[in-house]
Amino acid sequence: MNRVAVHGVGMSRFGRQPGRDLSALAGEAVAGAFDEAGSVSVDAVWVGTVFGAPGVAQRVLRSLGITEVPIITVENACASGTTAFIEAHEAIRTGRFGRVLALGVEQMSTAFSGPIETTDPEGLTGLALPALYGMSAARYLHDGAVTLEQLAAVSVKNRNHAQGNPRAPFRERLTVEEVLASRMIADPLTLLQCCPTSDGAAAAILAPATGAADEVTVRATTMRSGRVWDQTSPHVWGHDIVRDATVDVLGAAAIESIDDIDVFEVHDAFTIGEIVTTEALGIAAPGEGGAAAAAGRTALGGDTPVNPSGGLLSRGHPLGATGLAQVAEITWQLRGQAGSRQVESARLGLVETMGGGVSVLDGNACAMTILEAS
Amino acid sequence: MNRVAVHGVGMSRFGRQPGRDLSALAGEAVAGAFDEAGSVSVDAVWVGTVFGAPGVAQRVLRSLGITEVPIITVENACASGTTAFIEAHEAIRTGRFGRVLALGVEQMSTAFSGPIETTDPEGLTGLALPALYGMSAARYLHDGAVTLEQLAAVSVKNRNHAQGNPRAPFRERLTVEEVLASRMIADPLTLLQCCPTSDGAAAAILAPATGAADEVTVRATTMRSGRVWDQTSPHVWGHDIVRDATVDVLGAAAIESIDDIDVFEVHDAFTIGEIVTTEALGIAAPGEGGAAAAAGRTALGGDTPVNPSGGLLSRGHPLGATGLAQVAEITWQLRGQAGSRQVESARLGLVETMGGGVSVLDGNACAMTILEAS
């Protein structure tokens, strides 16, 4: 089996840009990845998108001059981009292809879903994701596992991180007071605790490792769907799937402790999401995720920097693109190219993406990747 | 690398059944596959669907008790089901998973697409697939490469085949005159030359070969997207991608000639489609595909039986399900379980699925699989 390296990553501009179609967004991301990789040829492409119309991958890639190769579009909820990365990685690892593009792309401004599909309980009942995360936050507050100020501290921290990230479109510094005073979206989650609507694309080129000095390689990956969500778990929605995937990926990486990971990009679609995720990963003890954020433990300069890019709270969440934007950030971190948001001496970085499901499963998908500096 | 076997296949009822949701359709197909395989556990699932809503795979599988495993939804136009099969095969071949379910499912009766996506030229111009195939047929007629009667002969042949297939919902025997007299859909293609609207699901269980006596194994697979469709090819749309994929798959299978394949299930979404495909595969000489069908060469009992199941013309074309229904038919053929439609002494069978693209690429995807009787 091959050792797999990330030969190049790229991101389009993120943010609301309804006038730019998917080809424009993808073109910008792929050009960046090709530029870093020093080559424009690939043998196969995996494309992650959730709301992209059938065939959009082939149309977008044709506009970039990529034709005749196998093109596989994958949907895996918020983890679609990470899934594309993992599948591309697998194809290199096993020698199936020599050089693969993983692309994630989404236009949220213009995304439209038709009539509710008959097996979709959230659609039929109107249980949207903000409401679900709001319920998790309310439960944490009720149990004394978080305070309103600790919830807000996650937004403050991630916006502080975004100061150093020109690719994050939402960079205004925030205070706890401002976060809590913003419009209520799903009690207790206010507007500034929810990832903004954002359009974008991100890409990675994967190929066998060459042994080059600044090479970033894939240490391990994992992917799973959740357990039946029957509310019998003592944890809130989305905790157990992340916990289970963490065990899987650390085992696959032969890494004994989560403390050995130097930098994390995790799924902070909502402030409570990052808090639950840090607990499920084992970065923070149960009920201590909010306190860890408020105390700066998960900030740049803290013990365990989480979302140095500013996360989804600063970048927005174009669904299919998110996982590959996370991969790009960790790649830049491990190369020491992250500028003022650089995590010192980062050697191991973890990408975590989780989403979907809500009332059916404890997460439709959680995908994780551990990248390593050579 | 493992030799991969098809341990079980299954199909739901096909045909218009708008009252049955995707879980009901998938459940019927998966139950059949599990029944043949003698086990209900799988380590991962690939699901092919084109119009399935985001998350539908996880919801459907949850209803079947399949949770916690990796679930990857793939879209690859008409080849989505074949793509799911090929990806599942790859996971077994490389030892990534021990036992994988490939599922294809589609509800065409209730499928709905929203506003036309901005990179979709066919959607924007109204160039639907029947029109495209109609243009191919008109070109063939103009060139003297086919007659109206030869076009109709494909429908007559496939409906004759369907007499022996209780799983084909459209089984009425037809005459050339009836086919030509049916309502015009896209000149010169009449209603009975177009695959009917159909809902359904099909499934396969893949695992390493055990060496059992009646085992069906995967000899080779291939998948590709088309060239830029700039009308400079001397061939009609969809020819070159099938020709190129044929070269790939025969090479991968180390099979010298297409004549060594005993039975074919190919993409006869329209009569002209089967004709062009048999020429691109090399079963018929250029311009001889229609004559081959009319002369019975591609009929059961002929030299090269094509679509013994009755094909899409008799089964309909629930997009994501089609490729796996083709795999199911070839599996039954190679096991000698095809009853009155059995191709005598079939040892090698080929599945071909192609579709999508129209004005952008010469096919968004062509996927092929060669299966082998042990």
XYZ file of C-alpha atoms in Angstrom, chain A residues 13-14 18 25 44 66 81 89 110 159 169 184 187-189 205 222 229 243 248 263 303 324 336 338 355 358:
27
model
C -13.305 32.732 -1.767
C -15.951 31.774 0.797
C -24.885 34.071 -5.318
C -16.106 28.543 -7.287
C -9.750 10.458 -11.201
C -10.927 17.694 -16.735
C -16.067 17.003 1.374
C -6.960 8.900 -0.313
C -29.131 29.530 -4.318
C -13.464 35.025 15.351
C -15.008 36.079 5.208
C -32.061 34.781 18.857
C -32.931 29.445 22.018
C -30.311 29.725 23.507
C -28.292 30.000 20.284
C -4.595 16.811 -4.895
C -12.211 6.884 9.285
C -31.050 8.032 17.632
C -16.602 9.574 20.218
C -11.526 4.326 15.245
C -4.073 21.045 15.938
C -2.832 23.528 25.011
C -11.841 20.095 2.168
C 4.103 26.013 8.736
C -0.454 29.536 8.454
C -23.687 16.040 10.254
C -31.162 14.532 13.373
